[in-house]
XYZ file of C-alpha atoms in Angstrom:
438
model
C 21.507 -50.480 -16.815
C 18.101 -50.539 -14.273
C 20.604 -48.635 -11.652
C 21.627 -45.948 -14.237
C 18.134 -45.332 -15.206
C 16.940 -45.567 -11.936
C 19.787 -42.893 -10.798
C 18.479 -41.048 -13.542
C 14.796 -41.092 -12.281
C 15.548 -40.097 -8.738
C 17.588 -37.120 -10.199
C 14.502 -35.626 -12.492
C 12.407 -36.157 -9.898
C 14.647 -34.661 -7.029
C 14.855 -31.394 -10.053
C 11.024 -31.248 -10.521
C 10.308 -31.282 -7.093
C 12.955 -27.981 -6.076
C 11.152 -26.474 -9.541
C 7.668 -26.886 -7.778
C 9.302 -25.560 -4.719
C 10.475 -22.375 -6.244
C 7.515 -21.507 -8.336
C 5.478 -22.271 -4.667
C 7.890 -19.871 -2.803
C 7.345 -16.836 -5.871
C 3.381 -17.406 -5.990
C 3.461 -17.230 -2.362
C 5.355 -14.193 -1.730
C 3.839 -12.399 -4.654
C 0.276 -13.349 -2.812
C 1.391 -12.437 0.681
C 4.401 -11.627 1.341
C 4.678 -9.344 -1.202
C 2.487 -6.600 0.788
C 4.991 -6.054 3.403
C 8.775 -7.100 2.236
C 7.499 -5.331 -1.274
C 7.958 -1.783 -0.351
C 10.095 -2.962 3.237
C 6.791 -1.772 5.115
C 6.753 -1.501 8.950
C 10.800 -2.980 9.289
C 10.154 -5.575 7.048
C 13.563 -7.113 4.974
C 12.788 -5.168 1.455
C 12.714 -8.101 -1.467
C 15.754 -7.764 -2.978
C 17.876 -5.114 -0.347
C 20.755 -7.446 0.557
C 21.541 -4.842 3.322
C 18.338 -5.711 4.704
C 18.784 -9.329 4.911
C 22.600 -9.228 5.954
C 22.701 -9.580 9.533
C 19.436 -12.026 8.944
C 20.750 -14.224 6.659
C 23.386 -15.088 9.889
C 20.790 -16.539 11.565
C 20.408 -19.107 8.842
C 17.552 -20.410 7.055
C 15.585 -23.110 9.826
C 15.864 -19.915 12.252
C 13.636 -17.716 9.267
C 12.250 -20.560 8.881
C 10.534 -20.169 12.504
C 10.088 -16.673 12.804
C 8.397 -16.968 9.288
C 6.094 -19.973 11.025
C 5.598 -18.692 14.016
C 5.427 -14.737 13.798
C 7.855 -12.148 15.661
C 7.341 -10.212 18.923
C 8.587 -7.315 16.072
C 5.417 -7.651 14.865
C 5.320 -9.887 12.136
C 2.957 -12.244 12.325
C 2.924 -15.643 11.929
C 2.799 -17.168 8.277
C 2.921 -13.616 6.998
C -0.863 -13.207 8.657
C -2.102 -16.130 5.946
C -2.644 -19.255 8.560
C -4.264 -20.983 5.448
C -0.596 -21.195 4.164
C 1.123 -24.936 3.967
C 4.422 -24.741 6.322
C 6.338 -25.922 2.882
C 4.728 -22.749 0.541
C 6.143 -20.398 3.967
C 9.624 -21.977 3.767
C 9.607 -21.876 -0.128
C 9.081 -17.974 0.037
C 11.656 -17.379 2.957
C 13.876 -18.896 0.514
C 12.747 -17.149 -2.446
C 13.159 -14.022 -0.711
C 16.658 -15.217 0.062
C 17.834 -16.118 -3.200
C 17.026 -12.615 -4.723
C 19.807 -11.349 -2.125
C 22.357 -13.876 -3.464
C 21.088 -17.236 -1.155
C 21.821 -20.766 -2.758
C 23.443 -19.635 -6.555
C 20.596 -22.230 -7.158
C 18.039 -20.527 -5.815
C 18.985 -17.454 -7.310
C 18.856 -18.862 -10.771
C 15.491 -19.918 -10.531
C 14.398 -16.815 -9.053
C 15.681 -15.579 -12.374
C 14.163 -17.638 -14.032
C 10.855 -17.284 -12.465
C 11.035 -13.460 -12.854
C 12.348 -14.043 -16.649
C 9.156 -15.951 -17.183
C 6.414 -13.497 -15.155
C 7.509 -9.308 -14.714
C 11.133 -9.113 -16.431
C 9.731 -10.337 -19.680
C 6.804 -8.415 -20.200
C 8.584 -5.292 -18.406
C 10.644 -5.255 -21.512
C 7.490 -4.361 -23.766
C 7.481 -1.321 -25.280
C 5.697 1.413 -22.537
C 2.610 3.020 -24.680
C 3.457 6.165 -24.379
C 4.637 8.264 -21.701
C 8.202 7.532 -20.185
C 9.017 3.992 -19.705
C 11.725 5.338 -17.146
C 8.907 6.989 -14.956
C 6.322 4.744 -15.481
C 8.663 1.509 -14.231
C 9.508 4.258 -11.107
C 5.965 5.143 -10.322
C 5.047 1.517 -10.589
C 7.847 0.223 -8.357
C 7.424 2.820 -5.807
C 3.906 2.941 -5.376
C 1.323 0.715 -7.651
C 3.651 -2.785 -7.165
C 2.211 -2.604 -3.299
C -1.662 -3.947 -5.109
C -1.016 -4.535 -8.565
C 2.053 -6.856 -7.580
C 0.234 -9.340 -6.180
C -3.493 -8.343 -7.090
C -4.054 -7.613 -3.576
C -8.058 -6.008 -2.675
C -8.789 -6.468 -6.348
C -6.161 -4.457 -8.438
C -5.644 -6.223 -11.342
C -2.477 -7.978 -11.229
C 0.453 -6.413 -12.986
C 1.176 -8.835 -16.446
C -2.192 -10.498 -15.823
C -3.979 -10.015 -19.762
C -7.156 -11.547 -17.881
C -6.945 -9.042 -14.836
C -6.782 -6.406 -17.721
C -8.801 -7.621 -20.232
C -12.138 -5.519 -19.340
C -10.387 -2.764 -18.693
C -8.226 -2.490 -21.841
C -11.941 -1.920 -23.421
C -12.574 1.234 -21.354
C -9.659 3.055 -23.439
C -6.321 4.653 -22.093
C -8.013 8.034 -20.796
C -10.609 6.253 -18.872
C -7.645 4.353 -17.044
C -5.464 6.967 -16.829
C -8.395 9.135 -15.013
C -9.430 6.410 -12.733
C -5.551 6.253 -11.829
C -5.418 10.345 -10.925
C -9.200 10.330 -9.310
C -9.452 7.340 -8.047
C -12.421 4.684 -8.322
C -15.380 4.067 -6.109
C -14.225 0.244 -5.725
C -11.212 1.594 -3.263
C -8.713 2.297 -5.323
C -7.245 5.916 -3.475
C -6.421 8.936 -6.078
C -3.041 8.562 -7.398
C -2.483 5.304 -5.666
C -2.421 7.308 -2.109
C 0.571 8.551 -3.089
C -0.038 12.414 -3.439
C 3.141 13.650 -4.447
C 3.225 11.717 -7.676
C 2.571 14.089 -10.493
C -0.157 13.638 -13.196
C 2.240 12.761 -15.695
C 4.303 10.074 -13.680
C 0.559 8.226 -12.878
C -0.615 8.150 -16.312
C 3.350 6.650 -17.343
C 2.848 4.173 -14.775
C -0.502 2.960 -15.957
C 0.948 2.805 -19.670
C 3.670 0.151 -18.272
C 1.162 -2.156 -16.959
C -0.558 -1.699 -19.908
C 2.201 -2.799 -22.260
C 3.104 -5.543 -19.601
C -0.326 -7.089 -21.132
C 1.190 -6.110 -24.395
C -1.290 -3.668 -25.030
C -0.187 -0.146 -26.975
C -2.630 2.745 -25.764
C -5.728 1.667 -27.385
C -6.945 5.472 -27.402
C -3.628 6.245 -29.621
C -3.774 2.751 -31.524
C -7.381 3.560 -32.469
C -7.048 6.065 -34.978
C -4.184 5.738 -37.062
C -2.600 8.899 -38.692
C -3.476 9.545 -42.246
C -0.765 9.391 -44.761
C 1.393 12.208 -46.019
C -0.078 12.541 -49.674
C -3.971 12.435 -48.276
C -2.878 15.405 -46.205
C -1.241 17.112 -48.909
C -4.731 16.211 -51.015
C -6.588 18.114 -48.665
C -8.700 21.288 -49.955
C -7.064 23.991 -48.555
C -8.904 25.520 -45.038
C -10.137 29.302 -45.613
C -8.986 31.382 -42.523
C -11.673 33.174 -41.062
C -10.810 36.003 -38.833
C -12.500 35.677 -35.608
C -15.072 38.559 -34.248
C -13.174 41.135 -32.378
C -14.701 40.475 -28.392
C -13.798 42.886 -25.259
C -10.705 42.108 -23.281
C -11.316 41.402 -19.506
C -9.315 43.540 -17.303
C -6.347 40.814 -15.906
C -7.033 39.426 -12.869
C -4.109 40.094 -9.880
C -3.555 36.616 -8.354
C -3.103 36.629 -4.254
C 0.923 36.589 -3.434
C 1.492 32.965 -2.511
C 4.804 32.419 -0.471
C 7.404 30.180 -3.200
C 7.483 26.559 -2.018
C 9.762 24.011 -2.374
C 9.642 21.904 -5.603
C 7.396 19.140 -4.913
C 9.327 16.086 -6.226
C 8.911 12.630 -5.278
C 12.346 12.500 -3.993
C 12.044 14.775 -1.479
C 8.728 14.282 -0.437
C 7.605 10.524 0.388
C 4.670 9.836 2.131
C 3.847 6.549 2.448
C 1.364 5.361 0.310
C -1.378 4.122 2.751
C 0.654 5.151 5.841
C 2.441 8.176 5.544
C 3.380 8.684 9.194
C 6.067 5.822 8.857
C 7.932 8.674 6.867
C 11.881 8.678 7.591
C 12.312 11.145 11.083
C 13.100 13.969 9.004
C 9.836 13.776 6.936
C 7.584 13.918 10.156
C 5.395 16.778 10.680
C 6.068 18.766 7.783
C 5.004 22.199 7.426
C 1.441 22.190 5.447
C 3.137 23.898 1.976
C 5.643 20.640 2.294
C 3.738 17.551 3.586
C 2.822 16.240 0.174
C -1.116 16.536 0.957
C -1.814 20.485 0.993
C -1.875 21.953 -2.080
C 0.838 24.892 -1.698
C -0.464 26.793 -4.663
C -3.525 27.384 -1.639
C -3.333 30.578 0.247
C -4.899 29.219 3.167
C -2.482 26.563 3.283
C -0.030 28.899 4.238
C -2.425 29.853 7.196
C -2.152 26.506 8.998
C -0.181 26.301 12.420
C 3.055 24.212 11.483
C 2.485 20.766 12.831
C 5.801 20.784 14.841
C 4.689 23.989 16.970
C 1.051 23.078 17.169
C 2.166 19.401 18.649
C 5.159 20.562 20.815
C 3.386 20.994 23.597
C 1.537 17.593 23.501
C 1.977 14.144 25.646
C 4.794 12.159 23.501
C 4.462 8.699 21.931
C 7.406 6.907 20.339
C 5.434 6.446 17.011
C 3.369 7.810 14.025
C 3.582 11.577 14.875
C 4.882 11.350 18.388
C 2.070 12.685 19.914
C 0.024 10.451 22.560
C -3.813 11.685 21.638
C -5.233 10.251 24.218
C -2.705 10.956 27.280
C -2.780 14.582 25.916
C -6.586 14.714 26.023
C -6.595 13.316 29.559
C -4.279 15.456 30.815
C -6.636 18.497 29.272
C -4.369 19.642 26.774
C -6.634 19.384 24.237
C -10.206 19.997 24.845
C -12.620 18.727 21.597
C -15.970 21.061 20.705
C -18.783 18.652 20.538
C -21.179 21.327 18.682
C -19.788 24.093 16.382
C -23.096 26.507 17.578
C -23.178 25.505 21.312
C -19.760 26.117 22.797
C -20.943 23.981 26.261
C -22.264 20.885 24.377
C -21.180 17.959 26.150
C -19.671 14.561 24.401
C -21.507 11.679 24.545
C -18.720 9.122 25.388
C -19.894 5.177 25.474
C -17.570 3.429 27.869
C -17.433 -0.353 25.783
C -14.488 -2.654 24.481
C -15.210 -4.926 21.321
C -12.632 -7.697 21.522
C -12.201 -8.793 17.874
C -10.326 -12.697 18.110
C -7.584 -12.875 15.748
C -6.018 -16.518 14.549
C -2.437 -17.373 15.141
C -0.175 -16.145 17.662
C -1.004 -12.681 17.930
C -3.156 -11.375 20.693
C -6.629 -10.503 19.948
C -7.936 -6.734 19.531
C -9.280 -4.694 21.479
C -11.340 -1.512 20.187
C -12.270 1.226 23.362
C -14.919 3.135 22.560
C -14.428 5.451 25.659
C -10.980 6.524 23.930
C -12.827 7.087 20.419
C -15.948 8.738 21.562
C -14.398 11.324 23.541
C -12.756 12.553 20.368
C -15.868 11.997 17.531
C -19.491 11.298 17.684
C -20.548 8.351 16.494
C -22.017 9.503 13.477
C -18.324 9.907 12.310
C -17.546 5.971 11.964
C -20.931 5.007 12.066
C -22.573 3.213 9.327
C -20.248 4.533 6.625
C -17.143 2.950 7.757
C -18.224 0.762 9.859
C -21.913 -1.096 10.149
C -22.793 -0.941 13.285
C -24.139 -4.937 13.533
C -22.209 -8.259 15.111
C -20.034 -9.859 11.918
C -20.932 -7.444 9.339
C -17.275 -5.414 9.045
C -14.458 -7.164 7.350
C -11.427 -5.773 8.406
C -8.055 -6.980 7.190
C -4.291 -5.437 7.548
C -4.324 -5.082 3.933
C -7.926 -2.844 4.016
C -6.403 -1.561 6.807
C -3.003 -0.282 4.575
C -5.310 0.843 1.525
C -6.928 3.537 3.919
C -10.297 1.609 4.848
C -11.573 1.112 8.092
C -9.044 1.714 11.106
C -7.130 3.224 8.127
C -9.158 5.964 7.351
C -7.336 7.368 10.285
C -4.400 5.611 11.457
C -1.851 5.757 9.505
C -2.833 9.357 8.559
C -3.398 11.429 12.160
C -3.531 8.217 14.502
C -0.857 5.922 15.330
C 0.444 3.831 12.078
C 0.408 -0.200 11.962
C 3.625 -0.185 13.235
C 2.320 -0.367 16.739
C 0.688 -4.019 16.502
C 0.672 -4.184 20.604
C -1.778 -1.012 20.461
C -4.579 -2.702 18.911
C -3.468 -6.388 19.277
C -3.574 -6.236 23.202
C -5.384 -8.630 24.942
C -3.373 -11.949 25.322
C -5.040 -15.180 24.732
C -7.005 -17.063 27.555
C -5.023 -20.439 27.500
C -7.172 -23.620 28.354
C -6.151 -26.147 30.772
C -6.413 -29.840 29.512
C -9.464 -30.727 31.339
C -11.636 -27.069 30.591
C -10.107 -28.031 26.823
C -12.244 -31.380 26.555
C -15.173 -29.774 28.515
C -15.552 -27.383 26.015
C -15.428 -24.490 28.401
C -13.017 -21.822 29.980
C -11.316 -22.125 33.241
C-alpha cells in the first residue's frame, strides 16, 4: 500500500512540475520571446510556422537549447537579449515554441491548454463592433508585436487590469489614440501606415472585448423603444434659407494609384526596410508612407533611380550611406541660405558595453555628423549627458532612439555586427584578480 501511494506521489509531482514548466515556457516567450519569433522579425522561427522550424527542429532540442543560451553568430542573442532569464524559463520557451509546431503531443496539449486558458478564450468574445474578422487580422499582424506581451507599456492584450483605466476614456478616445497615436510612444496606427482607419479601430474593439468589454461609447446610451418613438410629437420641417452656391472647385489631375491594401503593401511595422525584395524602394505613390492622393508625391524621384547610382550594401535599402558619401557621391548642404557652409563633423566613438555574448557598440560620431548637425539628435532624442539615454532593441523596434532612423532610411536591426562591433577585451587570470586590464 505505502509503495502504491508513494508511486502515486512521485507521479503528481513529476505532472505538477512539467505544468509549472509549461506555464514558465508561455510567460516567458510571451515576455521576450514574443518580440521577435511573434511576427518572425529579423529571420527569427515565426511562433507557430512549422516551415520555419523544420530543418531546426533536426537539430534537436539540447542543440536549441544552446543557441537559445548562448546567442547565434545570426544574430540572436543570447537568452533572447533577457540575461536576467533562469536557463530552465529559456529551455521551457524553446520548447513551448516547439510544441505549437507539433513537438512532444504533450507539449502541444498544454500549449493548448495554456492558450485555451489566456488569448483563445477571450478571442472568442463577441468583437464590439467593427469586424471581428479584421480586427483579429489587424491585431495579429501588427498590434500582437506590444500588446502581446505588454512590451514598452501597451497594455497587454486580455489583461482587464492593463485596460481597466482606459475602458473609462470611452471607445472614440481609444480608437483616436490608435489612428493618431499617443505622446507616451505609441506610433499612429501602430507604425503600420497602410492599415486603414477602419481596420485600426476593428482591431482596438477585439482587445476590447478580449477584456469582455462591449464599446462603452455604444453600451452607454441604449436605444429607446419602438412605442416611445412612435409617441414622439411629430418634428415640423422647416425649409432652410435659400444661400448662394459656390462655383465647384476643379481638383488638380492626380495620376490613379494602385489600391492601397494591406496585402500588397507591408511595411514593417517599426522596420519597414526588412520588406520582402520586391517591396524595397517603392515608388513614393506605392511605399505605404506618401499619401498618393498628394500631387507632390507624384513629384518625388523614384527611390530605385535616385539610389542606382549609389555605393551598395547587402541590407536595408542597399545603399552604403556612408561609402557613397566618401566617395563624393552625395554631397550634404549644411545651411539652406549659405550654399558654402561647412559641416561641423566631431571625430568621437561612444562605446556603449552590452551584457552577454554580443560585442559591445560602438556609435561614430564622425560618420553621423557629416550627415546632420547635432541639433538633429541632440537633446530631443538623445540627452546629451553620461547614463542618461536608455536604449533597448525593443525602443529601438518601436521607432525611438537609433530607430528614429534605422529601420526607416538607415540600415535595419538586421545588421547586429554594424552597431555591435567591438569584441570584448578578455582578461587573463592574473589581470582578472587584480582588478585591472592586461
Amino acid at each position: 500500500m505505502r509503495t502504491i501511494l508513494l508511486t502515486a506521489c512521485l507521479a503528481l509531482l513529476a505532472f505538477s512540475a512539467t505544468a509549472q514548466d509549461k506555464g514558465a515556457g508561455k510567460a516567458t516567450y510571451d515576455k521576450t520571446c514574443a518580440l521577435c519569433h511573434g511576427p518572425g522579425l529579423a529571420g527569427a522561427p515565426k511562433f507557430g510556422n512549422k516551415a520555419d522550424w523544420e530543418a531546426r527542429k533536426k537539430a534537436g532540442s539540447a542543440k536549441l537549447h544552446a543557441s537559445a543560451l548562448k546567442g547565434t553568430p545570426n544574430g540572436m542573442p543570447a537568452k533572447g537579449g533577457n540575461l536576467s532569464l533562469a536557463d530552465g524559463d529559456v529551455k521551457a520557451a524553446v520548447d513551448y515554441m516547439l510544441a505549437a509546431v507539433g513537438g512532444a503531443k504533450a507539449e502541444a496539449k498544454a500549449v493548448e491548454k495554456a492558450d485555451a486558458k489566456g488569448v483563445t478564450k477571450t478571442a472568442a468574445a463577441p468583437a464590439a463592433g467593427g469586424d471581428k474578422g479584421a480586427g483579429k487580422a489587424a491585431y495579429e499582424k501588427t498590434c500582437a508585436l506590444c500588446h502581446g506581451p505588454g512590451l514598452a507599456g501597451a497594455p497587454k492584450y486580455g489583461s482587464k487590469a492593463d485596460w481597466a483605466p482606459r475602458l473609462k476614456a470611452g471607445s472614440a478616445k481609444l480608437h483616436a489614440s490608435a489612428l493618431k497615436g499617443t505622446a507616451a510612444g505609441m506610433p499612429a496606427k501602430g507604425g503600420n501606415l497602410a492599415l486603414s482607419d477602419g481596420d485600426v479601430k476593428a482591431a482596438v474593439d477585439y482587445m476590447l472585448a478580449a477584456v469582455g468589454a462591449a464599446s462603452p461609447d455604444s453600451a452607454a446610451a441604449p436605444a429607446p423603444s419602438p412605442a416611445k418613438v412612435a409617441a414622439a410629437a411629430p418634428v415640423a420641417v422647416v425649409p432652410a434659407p435659400a444661400t448662394p452656391v459656390a462655383p465647384p472647385v476643379v481638383p488638380l489631375a492626380v495620376p490613379a494609384a494602385a489600391p492601397r491594401t494591406s496585402a500588397a503593401i507591408d511595411p514593417n511595422a517599426f522596420n519597414r526596410l526588412l520588406a520582402a525584395p520586391g517591396k524595397r524602394n517603392a515608388p513614393p505613390a506605392e511605399d505605404g508612407i506618401h499619401d498618393p492622393a498628394n500631387t507632390g508625391t507624384h513629384a518625388l524621384q523614384p527611390p530605385l533611380s535616385a539610389l542606382g547610382g549609389m555605393n551598395p550594401l547587402g541590407a536595408g535599402n542597399r545603399v552604403n550611406w556612408v561609402s557613397s558619401l566618401e566617395g563624393g557621391k552625395i554631397k550634404p548642404r549644411w545651411d539652406r541660405d549659405d550654399a558654402n557652409a561647412n559641416a561641423v563633423v566631431m571625430d568621437l566613438n561612444i562605446v556603449r558595453e552590452v551584457k552577454g555574448s554580443m560585442p559591445d557598440v560602438v556609435y561614430p560620431h564622425k560618420q553621423h555628423t557629416e550627415w546632420l548637425d547635432c541639433s538633429n539628435c541632440h537633446p530631443q532624442i538623445f540627452i546629451p549627458q553620461k547614463g542618461a539615454n536608455q536604449i533597448s532593441m525593443a525602443s529601438i523596434m518601436l521607432g525611438q532612439k537609433c530607430g528614429v532612423c534605422h529601420g526607416k532610411v538607415a540600415f535595419p536591426v538586421s545588421e547586429c555586427r554594424l552597431c555591435h562591433s567591438k569584441k570584448k577585451e578578455s582578461l587573463t587570470p592574473a589581470a582578472a584578480v587584480a582588478g585591472a586590464k592586461p
